XYZ file of C-alpha atoms in Angstrom:
665
model
C -0.243 -0.188 0.188
C 1.496 3.325 -0.757
C 2.183 5.846 0.759
C -0.805 9.059 1.258
C 0.678 12.810 0.797
C 0.706 13.515 5.266
C -2.582 15.934 5.385
C -0.034 18.262 7.518
C 1.973 19.016 4.217
C -0.831 20.781 1.796
C 0.308 24.005 2.321
C -2.019 26.601 2.082
C -5.707 26.096 1.398
C -6.286 27.339 4.846
C -10.429 27.261 3.828
C -10.443 22.818 2.314
C -8.398 22.027 5.252
C -10.661 22.918 7.554
C -13.885 22.600 5.190
C -12.357 18.780 5.471
C -11.950 18.889 9.782
C -14.785 19.920 10.328
C -16.647 17.161 8.467
C -14.458 14.931 10.387
C -15.942 16.560 13.980
C -19.099 16.371 12.145
C -20.603 14.338 9.714
C -24.169 15.472 9.671
C -22.269 18.928 8.308
C -23.479 17.249 5.026
C -19.895 16.346 2.856
C -17.473 18.993 1.015
C -18.192 19.769 -2.586
C -14.628 20.944 -3.918
C -14.229 23.065 -6.534
C -10.535 24.880 -8.502
C -8.333 24.044 -11.242
C -6.878 21.469 -12.090
C -3.359 20.513 -10.004
C -4.092 22.812 -6.773
C -4.539 19.679 -4.282
C -8.260 19.136 -3.544
C -7.814 15.172 -4.741
C -4.127 15.327 -2.884
C -5.848 16.943 0.597
C -8.885 14.485 0.662
C -6.562 10.709 0.197
C -5.132 12.541 2.722
C -7.560 13.255 5.803
C -9.339 9.690 5.550
C -5.451 9.071 7.472
C -7.031 11.890 11.068
C -10.546 9.751 11.211
C -10.527 7.397 14.284
C -10.619 3.943 13.987
C -13.689 2.672 13.989
C -14.885 -0.520 15.509
C -16.728 -3.204 13.047
C -18.597 -7.309 13.218
C -16.187 -9.256 12.198
C -17.312 -10.976 9.076
C -19.538 -8.199 8.065
C -19.360 -7.205 4.947
C -20.824 -4.233 5.901
C -18.740 -3.163 8.449
C -21.682 -2.521 11.495
C -20.791 -1.889 15.085
C -20.941 -4.259 17.309
C -22.291 -2.178 19.748
C -25.819 -1.457 17.945
C -25.415 -3.299 14.747
C -27.817 -2.349 11.631
C -31.225 -3.981 12.827
C -31.213 -4.858 9.328
C -28.087 -5.487 7.833
C -27.573 -8.372 5.575
C -25.042 -10.340 6.159
C -27.199 -10.125 9.759
C -28.899 -10.426 12.626
C -25.854 -9.858 14.649
C -25.859 -9.751 18.131
C -24.205 -6.821 19.934
C -21.207 -7.730 21.637
C -17.215 -7.122 21.516
C -15.873 -5.732 17.632
C -13.009 -5.421 15.981
C -10.911 -1.905 14.780
C -9.608 -0.856 11.919
C -9.273 2.042 9.690
C -11.970 4.040 8.895
C -11.466 4.036 4.794
C -11.519 6.504 2.093
C -12.451 5.089 -0.580
C -13.202 6.961 -4.313
C -15.465 6.221 -7.364
C -14.762 6.073 -10.712
C -16.628 8.640 -12.888
C -17.589 5.539 -15.165
C -18.931 3.446 -12.074
C -22.370 1.076 -12.683
C -24.903 1.684 -11.168
C -24.455 -1.451 -9.628
C -20.768 -1.242 -8.985
C -22.005 1.863 -6.070
C -25.361 0.642 -4.443
C -24.438 -3.184 -5.033
C -25.991 -6.099 -7.215
C -28.671 -8.501 -6.643
C -28.710 -11.720 -8.146
C -32.245 -11.588 -10.049
C -31.944 -15.316 -11.510
C -31.270 -16.492 -8.010
C -33.902 -14.883 -6.496
C -36.270 -15.253 -8.564
C -35.447 -19.425 -8.565
C -34.650 -20.211 -5.190
C -36.336 -17.133 -3.223
C -32.474 -15.561 -2.163
C -31.419 -12.518 -1.751
C -27.778 -12.992 -3.246
C -26.288 -9.571 -2.421
C -22.870 -8.249 -3.427
C -22.386 -5.361 -1.665
C -21.773 -2.088 -3.761
C -19.066 1.212 -2.884
C -21.426 2.456 -0.565
C -21.184 -0.727 0.977
C -17.253 0.367 1.736
C -17.728 3.827 1.574
C -19.682 3.402 5.180
C -18.268 4.824 8.747
C -15.528 6.413 6.153
C -15.397 9.035 3.511
C -16.359 8.126 -0.135
C -14.619 10.659 -2.810
C -16.245 11.222 -6.134
C -12.834 13.054 -7.827
C -15.219 15.008 -11.475
C -18.064 15.047 -9.734
C -19.666 16.805 -11.742
C -18.311 14.434 -15.524
C -20.674 12.155 -13.311
C -23.767 11.093 -14.163
C -27.105 13.291 -13.295
C -28.537 9.544 -12.482
C -25.535 7.904 -10.085
C -25.431 11.461 -8.665
C -29.196 11.404 -7.091
C -29.017 8.517 -5.421
C -25.322 9.012 -4.026
C -27.356 11.936 -2.234
C -30.171 9.838 -1.520
C -28.131 7.201 0.321
C -26.110 10.402 1.532
C -28.939 11.659 3.777
C -31.141 9.466 4.464
C -27.801 7.874 5.625
C -29.149 3.962 4.262
C -29.083 2.281 0.440
C -31.804 0.629 -0.917
C -31.714 -1.976 -4.597
C -34.907 -2.708 -5.760
C -35.626 -4.644 -8.675
C -38.638 -6.461 -9.731
C -40.482 -6.600 -6.285
C -37.255 -7.162 -4.400
C -35.433 -5.294 -2.226
C -32.125 -4.685 -0.676
C -31.851 -2.417 2.060
C -28.589 -1.512 4.156
C -26.208 1.456 6.268
C -24.990 4.198 5.030
C -22.902 7.137 6.019
C -20.138 7.710 4.817
C -18.279 11.628 4.499
C -19.444 12.427 1.354
C -16.845 14.680 -0.890
C -17.066 15.214 -4.103
C -13.991 17.642 -5.918
C -14.440 18.914 -9.946
C -12.606 21.332 -11.838
C -15.588 24.588 -13.722
C -13.634 24.737 -16.712
C -15.817 21.257 -17.255
C -18.925 21.969 -16.590
C -20.640 22.977 -13.554
C -23.766 20.521 -11.298
C -27.323 21.650 -11.041
C -28.271 24.189 -8.515
C -30.090 21.283 -7.309
C -26.968 18.853 -6.225
C -25.184 21.847 -5.377
C -27.358 21.517 -2.351
C -27.038 18.910 -1.354
C -23.763 19.307 -0.752
C -23.493 20.922 3.313
C -20.137 22.783 2.547
C -18.178 24.483 -1.019
C -14.476 25.566 -1.063
C -12.540 27.836 -4.004
C -9.605 26.685 -4.769
C -6.965 28.371 -6.347
C -2.782 28.096 -6.938
C -1.434 30.323 -4.672
C 0.902 34.112 -6.245
C 3.109 34.280 -4.101
C 6.791 32.987 -5.388
C 7.586 31.494 -1.626
C 4.167 29.729 -1.149
C 4.642 27.821 -5.264
C 8.266 26.890 -3.670
C 7.557 25.833 -0.877
C 5.003 23.020 -2.553
C 7.398 22.159 -4.621
C 10.358 21.647 -2.503
C 7.673 19.254 -0.432
C 6.143 17.483 -3.539
C 9.624 16.726 -5.314
C 10.976 15.488 -1.501
C 7.715 12.878 -0.604
C 8.399 11.317 -4.262
C 11.746 11.194 -3.735
C 10.942 9.401 -0.160
C 7.689 8.708 0.529
C 7.538 6.942 4.085
C 10.372 9.723 5.570
C 8.853 12.506 4.365
C 5.424 10.996 5.966
C 7.831 10.563 9.366
C 8.427 13.728 9.373
C 5.097 15.084 9.156
C 4.203 12.102 11.870
C 3.622 14.510 14.728
C 1.498 16.528 13.215
C -0.602 14.163 11.848
C -1.032 12.148 15.370
C -1.957 15.743 16.963
C -4.581 16.522 14.506
C -6.129 13.504 14.635
C -6.220 14.182 18.205
C -8.087 17.213 17.704
C -10.189 15.409 15.581
C -11.257 13.042 18.211
C -11.661 15.529 20.880
C -13.668 17.654 19.737
C -15.631 14.909 18.687
C -16.466 13.741 22.184
C -16.695 17.469 22.738
C -19.376 18.573 20.160
C -22.842 16.752 21.589
C -21.841 19.362 24.549
C -21.842 22.303 22.359
C -24.791 24.928 22.869
C -25.345 26.837 19.767
C -27.718 29.685 21.385
C -31.080 31.363 20.391
C -28.859 34.444 19.631
C -26.268 32.616 17.281
C -29.885 30.804 15.998
C -31.137 33.924 14.522
C -27.911 35.521 13.721
C -27.534 31.828 10.897
C -31.471 32.560 10.179
C -30.975 36.735 9.391
C -28.977 36.024 6.874
C -29.641 32.931 4.798
C -32.892 35.255 4.715
C -30.589 38.294 3.366
C -28.640 35.966 1.164
C -32.314 34.472 0.316
C -30.686 31.999 -0.530
C -34.140 28.934 -1.555
C -35.157 25.887 1.503
C -34.295 25.628 5.328
C -31.424 23.496 3.760
C -28.255 25.938 3.803
C -30.165 26.657 7.897
C -29.711 23.567 9.788
C -26.240 22.740 7.069
C -24.724 26.560 9.182
C -26.548 25.318 12.751
C -24.424 22.420 12.387
C -21.231 23.715 10.910
C -21.344 26.365 13.785
C -21.125 24.121 16.454
C -18.469 22.373 14.510
C -16.400 24.811 14.453
C -16.578 26.284 17.894
C -15.951 21.779 18.941
C -12.806 22.167 17.091
C -12.306 25.460 18.955
C -12.256 23.702 22.397
C -15.366 25.936 22.920
C -18.758 24.535 24.202
C -20.517 28.434 22.815
C -20.866 29.173 19.753
C -19.882 33.073 18.517
C -20.778 35.499 15.383
C -17.199 34.400 14.141
C -18.056 30.674 13.933
C -21.922 31.673 11.954
C -19.410 34.506 9.562
C -17.013 32.011 9.113
C -20.379 28.440 8.506
C -21.427 31.109 5.833
C -18.624 31.604 3.790
C -18.788 27.904 4.142
C -22.052 26.816 3.428
C -23.637 29.769 1.770
C -22.039 30.920 -1.891
C -22.981 27.508 -3.807
C -26.661 28.400 -2.972
C -26.739 31.856 -4.053
C -26.242 30.953 -7.717
C -29.135 31.131 -9.862
C -27.443 29.604 -13.261
C -24.377 29.402 -14.255
C -23.607 31.966 -15.539
C -23.132 33.613 -11.653
C -20.365 33.262 -10.036
C -20.454 31.974 -6.609
C -19.431 33.234 -3.446
C -20.537 36.188 -0.935
C -20.210 40.156 -0.187
C -18.717 39.622 3.226
C -19.633 43.289 3.462
C -23.267 42.506 3.269
C -22.692 39.616 5.256
C -20.965 41.934 8.373
C -23.694 44.219 8.513
C -25.921 41.189 9.162
C -24.102 40.153 11.635
C -24.413 42.578 13.404
C -27.731 44.327 13.046
C -28.022 41.162 15.254
C -25.355 41.299 17.573
C -27.236 42.728 19.863
C -29.576 39.918 20.534
C -26.640 37.206 20.136
C -24.380 36.680 23.793
C -21.285 37.096 22.435
C -21.429 40.631 21.574
C -17.943 41.129 22.773
C -16.756 38.029 20.340
C -14.399 39.942 17.816
C -16.675 39.484 14.599
C -12.539 38.859 12.681
C -11.782 36.161 15.524
C -10.834 32.880 14.117
C -11.555 29.202 15.259
C -8.929 27.853 14.146
C -8.456 25.714 11.838
C -6.175 22.586 10.149
C -3.539 24.968 9.486
C -4.852 28.151 10.434
C -7.930 29.681 10.331
C -8.742 31.692 6.907
C -8.361 35.237 6.948
C -12.403 37.431 6.964
C -11.325 38.062 3.081
C -10.265 34.579 2.511
C -13.471 33.635 0.072
C -14.599 35.265 -3.243
C -16.128 37.915 -3.776
C -20.163 38.006 -5.329
C -22.279 39.824 -7.497
C -24.805 40.390 -9.966
C -23.299 39.322 -12.818
C -26.461 42.013 -15.309
C -25.663 43.456 -18.567
C -24.937 47.451 -18.105
C -27.546 49.499 -19.833
C -26.094 50.372 -22.890
C -25.778 53.348 -24.697
C -28.204 54.738 -27.322
C -27.722 52.685 -30.994
C -29.180 54.091 -34.215
C -30.372 49.965 -34.601
C -28.709 51.236 -38.680
C -27.079 47.583 -39.712
C -22.725 48.537 -40.622
C -21.765 48.017 -44.137
C -20.796 44.611 -44.596
C -16.691 46.157 -45.044
C -16.828 47.502 -41.302
C -14.845 48.212 -39.417
C -14.078 45.603 -36.798
C -17.142 47.034 -33.242
C -15.993 46.588 -29.214
C -18.407 43.955 -27.399
C -21.611 44.271 -27.157
C -23.772 43.310 -24.158
C -25.424 40.059 -23.838
C -29.240 41.253 -22.606
C -31.468 39.572 -20.283
C -31.853 35.735 -21.211
C -34.962 34.569 -21.719
C -36.423 30.399 -21.119
C -36.586 28.811 -24.953
C -38.487 26.453 -26.873
C -37.150 22.966 -26.374
C -35.620 21.517 -29.447
C -34.741 18.099 -30.750
C -32.848 16.404 -32.056
C -35.207 13.677 -34.143
C -35.158 9.248 -34.316
C -33.775 7.705 -31.631
C -30.241 8.079 -30.112
C -28.124 6.520 -27.795
C -25.848 8.675 -26.002
C -24.958 10.157 -22.902
C -28.017 10.956 -20.366
C -29.459 14.236 -20.556
C -32.580 16.044 -20.803
C -33.259 16.556 -25.009
C -33.563 13.630 -27.183
C -35.662 11.060 -26.952
C -32.486 7.811 -26.434
C -32.053 4.103 -25.329
C -31.182 4.772 -21.975
C -31.325 2.170 -19.017
C -33.681 4.378 -17.366
C -37.106 5.490 -18.907
C -39.991 4.371 -19.542
C -39.670 0.895 -20.001
C -41.505 0.481 -24.095
C -39.670 -3.593 -24.479
C -37.712 -6.352 -23.943
C -34.731 -8.320 -24.938
C -32.364 -11.088 -24.212
C -28.953 -9.033 -22.880
C -26.122 -8.069 -24.573
C -24.300 -8.680 -21.175
C -24.939 -8.445 -17.938
C -28.304 -7.863 -16.701
C -29.122 -4.989 -15.617
C -32.005 -3.892 -15.347
C -35.198 -7.268 -15.551
C -38.017 -6.896 -17.791
C -40.438 -9.572 -15.225
C -43.033 -10.450 -17.818
C -40.832 -11.580 -21.135
C -38.307 -13.875 -18.422
C -41.885 -15.339 -17.103
C -43.614 -15.534 -21.052
C -40.490 -17.145 -22.098
C -39.780 -19.959 -19.311
C -43.672 -20.650 -18.731
C -43.627 -22.893 -22.066
C -40.985 -24.924 -20.825
C -41.369 -25.562 -17.625
C -43.569 -28.755 -17.502
C -39.498 -30.533 -19.655
C -37.434 -28.616 -17.078
C -39.870 -31.258 -14.545
C -40.578 -28.064 -12.699
C -43.160 -29.534 -9.479
C -42.580 -26.365 -6.465
C -44.507 -23.496 -6.753
C -41.325 -21.337 -7.830
C -40.537 -21.504 -11.640
C -37.686 -23.585 -13.117
C -35.622 -20.314 -14.426
C -32.673 -20.671 -16.832
C -30.456 -18.170 -18.079
C -31.346 -17.997 -21.741
C -34.848 -17.767 -19.915
C -34.133 -13.510 -18.849
C -35.126 -10.829 -20.972
C -33.520 -7.007 -20.582
C -36.018 -4.495 -20.334
C -35.961 -1.685 -22.931
C -36.447 1.105 -21.668
C -36.588 5.225 -23.571
C -35.460 8.117 -21.545
C -33.740 11.407 -22.878
C -30.039 11.988 -24.138
C -27.963 15.265 -24.463
C -26.315 16.217 -27.478
C -23.958 18.563 -28.175
C -25.105 22.189 -29.584
C -22.718 23.644 -31.166
C -23.812 27.171 -32.058
C -21.915 29.172 -35.314
C -22.753 32.626 -35.056
C -22.498 35.157 -37.455
C -20.047 38.193 -35.884
C -19.542 39.821 -39.053
C -20.255 43.625 -40.219
C -24.140 43.320 -40.908
C -24.746 41.838 -37.770
C -22.859 43.933 -36.652
C -25.532 47.450 -34.793
C -24.374 47.115 -30.808
C -29.194 46.855 -30.364
C -29.011 43.605 -33.130
C -25.667 42.249 -31.496
C -27.737 42.288 -28.280
C -30.751 41.298 -29.348
C -28.377 37.679 -30.312
C -26.447 37.160 -27.778
C -29.806 37.750 -25.256
C -31.076 34.796 -27.081
C -27.972 32.231 -27.251
C -28.037 33.483 -24.363
C -30.875 32.206 -23.510
C -29.850 28.691 -25.460
C -26.830 28.042 -23.553
C -28.575 28.522 -20.379
C -30.994 25.466 -21.881
C -28.130 23.591 -22.467
C -27.160 22.925 -19.873
C -30.365 23.027 -18.017
C -30.538 19.630 -20.919
C -27.209 18.261 -19.571
C -26.266 18.824 -22.809
C -21.914 19.953 -23.962
C -22.050 23.037 -26.474
C -18.847 24.448 -28.889
C -18.803 27.704 -30.207
C -17.778 28.365 -33.670
C -17.826 32.111 -34.951
C -17.655 34.288 -39.013
C -16.714 37.267 -39.148
C -13.359 39.297 -41.935
C -12.164 36.323 -43.704
C -12.528 33.659 -42.130
C -14.413 31.434 -39.518
C -12.317 30.178 -36.573
C -13.843 27.665 -33.048
C -13.939 30.199 -30.054
C -15.172 27.306 -28.537
C -14.237 23.577 -28.828
C -17.595 21.041 -27.683
C -17.088 21.004 -24.198
C -19.105 21.292 -21.314
C -18.423 24.515 -19.442
C -21.578 26.521 -20.480
C -20.839 28.562 -18.735
C -17.039 29.017 -20.719
C -19.077 29.155 -23.724
C -21.279 32.664 -21.862
C -17.366 34.134 -21.880
C -16.484 33.741 -24.864
C -20.499 34.945 -25.851
C -19.155 38.088 -24.087
C -16.306 39.206 -25.590
C -17.057 38.324 -28.857
C -16.243 41.422 -31.054
C -17.490 41.623 -35.255
C -16.768 43.698 -37.424
C -15.681 43.225 -41.410
C -17.501 40.146 -43.987
C -19.704 37.615 -43.960
C -17.879 34.536 -45.012
C -20.971 31.844 -43.985
C -19.199 29.668 -46.122
C -16.673 28.928 -44.078
C -18.544 29.268 -40.550
C -20.600 26.275 -42.165
C -17.322 24.144 -43.141
C -16.225 24.586 -39.803
C -18.716 23.709 -38.232
C -18.654 20.503 -40.481
C -15.791 20.537 -39.257
C -16.065 20.698 -35.467
C -18.256 17.855 -36.413
C -16.498 15.121 -37.884
C -14.066 15.168 -34.997
C -16.237 15.506 -32.173
C -17.921 12.134 -34.053
C -14.208 10.309 -34.200
C -14.241 11.017 -30.077
C -17.911 10.956 -28.751
C -19.802 8.858 -31.667
C -23.017 7.863 -29.924
C -23.634 11.858 -29.019
C -26.043 13.344 -31.430
C -25.235 17.270 -32.702
C -27.901 19.880 -33.090
C -26.982 22.675 -34.763
C -28.237 26.499 -34.226
C -27.511 28.977 -37.226
C -27.331 32.054 -35.777
C -26.789 34.539 -38.584
C -29.033 37.010 -41.502
C -28.131 34.787 -44.082
C -26.175 37.035 -46.257
C -22.633 36.028 -47.318
C -19.991 38.320 -48.976
C -16.977 38.326 -49.700
C -14.909 36.105 -52.648
C -16.644 34.992 -55.667
C -19.829 33.614 -55.250
C -20.349 33.246 -51.520
C -24.530 32.691 -51.813
C -23.574 29.596 -54.041
C -20.584 28.200 -52.356
C -22.767 28.389 -49.269
C -25.550 26.545 -49.802
C -23.016 23.791 -51.293
C -21.228 24.043 -47.784
C -24.802 24.595 -45.697
C -26.347 20.673 -48.310
C -23.623 18.277 -46.835
C -25.750 19.010 -43.106
C -28.452 17.774 -45.046
C -26.307 15.483 -46.661
C -25.581 13.867 -43.307
C -28.225 13.903 -41.568
C -28.067 16.364 -38.891
C -30.086 18.316 -36.988
C -30.210 22.032 -37.520
C -32.231 25.094 -36.647
C -30.831 28.821 -38.494
C -31.940 31.759 -36.178
C -32.701 34.555 -38.166
C -31.679 38.293 -37.229
C -32.794 39.942 -40.667
C -34.510 42.864 -39.061
C -36.334 46.657 -40.946
C -39.492 46.458 -43.433
C -37.842 44.467 -45.914
C -36.534 41.017 -45.722
C -34.290 39.010 -48.434
C -35.417 35.585 -46.654
C -31.652 34.392 -47.034
C -32.158 33.513 -43.624
C -35.164 31.002 -45.372
C -32.928 29.978 -47.785
C -30.196 28.757 -46.058
C -32.764 26.870 -43.086
C -34.236 25.251 -46.285
C -30.528 24.570 -47.403
C -29.083 22.532 -44.326
C -32.379 21.043 -44.394
C -33.859 22.576 -41.047
C -36.034 24.942 -40.249
C -35.589 28.977 -39.934
C -36.921 30.723 -36.821
C -36.449 34.875 -35.800
C -35.303 35.787 -33.006
C -39.280 36.910 -31.401
C -40.226 33.220 -32.277
C -37.182 31.403 -30.429
C -39.229 32.744 -27.348
C -40.866 29.558 -25.636
C -43.787 31.277 -25.878
C -44.291 32.426 -29.075
C -42.944 28.940 -31.109
C -44.847 25.277 -29.871
C -45.207 23.984 -32.974
C -40.903 24.685 -33.684
C -39.914 20.776 -32.538
C -42.596 19.296 -34.869
C -40.560 22.150 -37.988
C -37.525 20.595 -36.733
C -38.430 16.802 -37.052
C -40.865 17.024 -40.016
C -38.300 19.072 -41.711
C -34.739 16.748 -40.547
C -37.458 13.647 -41.621
C -38.445 16.073 -45.225
C -34.421 16.169 -45.432
C -34.002 12.356 -45.418
């Protein structure tokens, strides 16, 4: 077994270490989500935490780590009699991003359950992590249904496996820790809320601290055992402090004054629901215990807010996480008169692994809405106009759902129809590989004609492997939504470009909610460029869109050919993910010989390959040329205006997209 990097040897990252230690003191806090750029010791700190947790006593031979002092009465390996157990170190279990549902919750042998009435159950990672740590690296890339199972188990303290009326339950209480790089996509707000605390981490910009990071890492790589031995004393001290804080935790008093400060803070920052209040209360109590106190002070409430609230204030992926600390201090001061800790220093530290973070350690938050634009003529610029500064996007709106026709088999999402592991049952077939979802009626129907030949004598069916039938299910998949945006001079009027960016931003928000990948191709001047390769990070796409300049001619054909090349490469990387191309243009094509004919030929490449497409027609003014409509016909898709893109204006758009694609096919 390799020697882990010592927790106390991690340089800096005070907020991260404190959040992890608070959960070690009080697992009821609800876990930690660590957000940050790559190479910031996220995984290193998490993996090192398990060495600081106290040993756990378990029932000998129990695969579910039952506590011998209070064994789980419903344990599948039970019943156990209370008695002496054996001590073992707390486990840290890692959940791979590509894990199956069976690997997470466990596998039930349906064949034996039907034929013999035996609940043969193979425990999963949730059982292995019971009374330890469950770590999910890149949790934002985990499939939604696995995240739901994971967070439900963490909230209920138990895992349930149910298939065709056969049910197994076991205890699953663990410290949940997830790490993620926001550049690779965000978690949905409702999933963010299920993590107790969130920490933003970044690499230090101080040369001395960076030097120390490199020095310690090189020393560890050269001799892990010797490096760990040098930090053994510090590790033992923190381990003892965690144990002492756990013992002190039941004696900590959360007074009415501190509780009112918590409630007032959550109300002031308009967080949804009551989970934030509960998490803040548990976090403040753990902070007091970690500091060796039995009373919760205002400084504990403040630190709890900085850890528990930033991720709960996000309303969409384009909002920056963080808290306005001036507003936080004002709220705490306003309600300090009713708290028993009037004389406490709001900037005091309660102690943490490596030191309490300074009050200004958290990121600043704030609204990110667009600034009012200066008055503009609204007249279109000539096609050869010089580059214009980037216009701000107008306010996003709710768009009507666009979908890809047919039935796919891509990654789980919420846009287009697909054959999935989850969804409504549409039929049955012989299993290809391991059976995952049994179709009971089809299985019984396949086995029934052979019962006499198999010598059936009892009430149960005689089931053979060949009788088993896999349920065919239909759900929704996520797609690749590739935006092809005209940034030429004909689009350069600031009012028009502001509306165009607002429409694309609205579609990006819709793509985020539907779990799509997105890409951005822009064209202007003499060519086209990939502003953003296909990614799951819609906020990165929004940032590129916001800074998009305009001006020059309209190389429409170049934009379409560049988009076609992006799709070709992406099909090699992810062949199961189908694409939806959204072209945002007024349909004009200028520059080079025969630009209109060349654009038509490029568009017909998409139609020939059956690629679903929508043209958002940005043409304005009393006289319309209808060029966007002709482009949509060449693409084999449909055209909608900016006004028709709104959800309350295009009730039949999805049918139009599907109908046009079928006609093209």
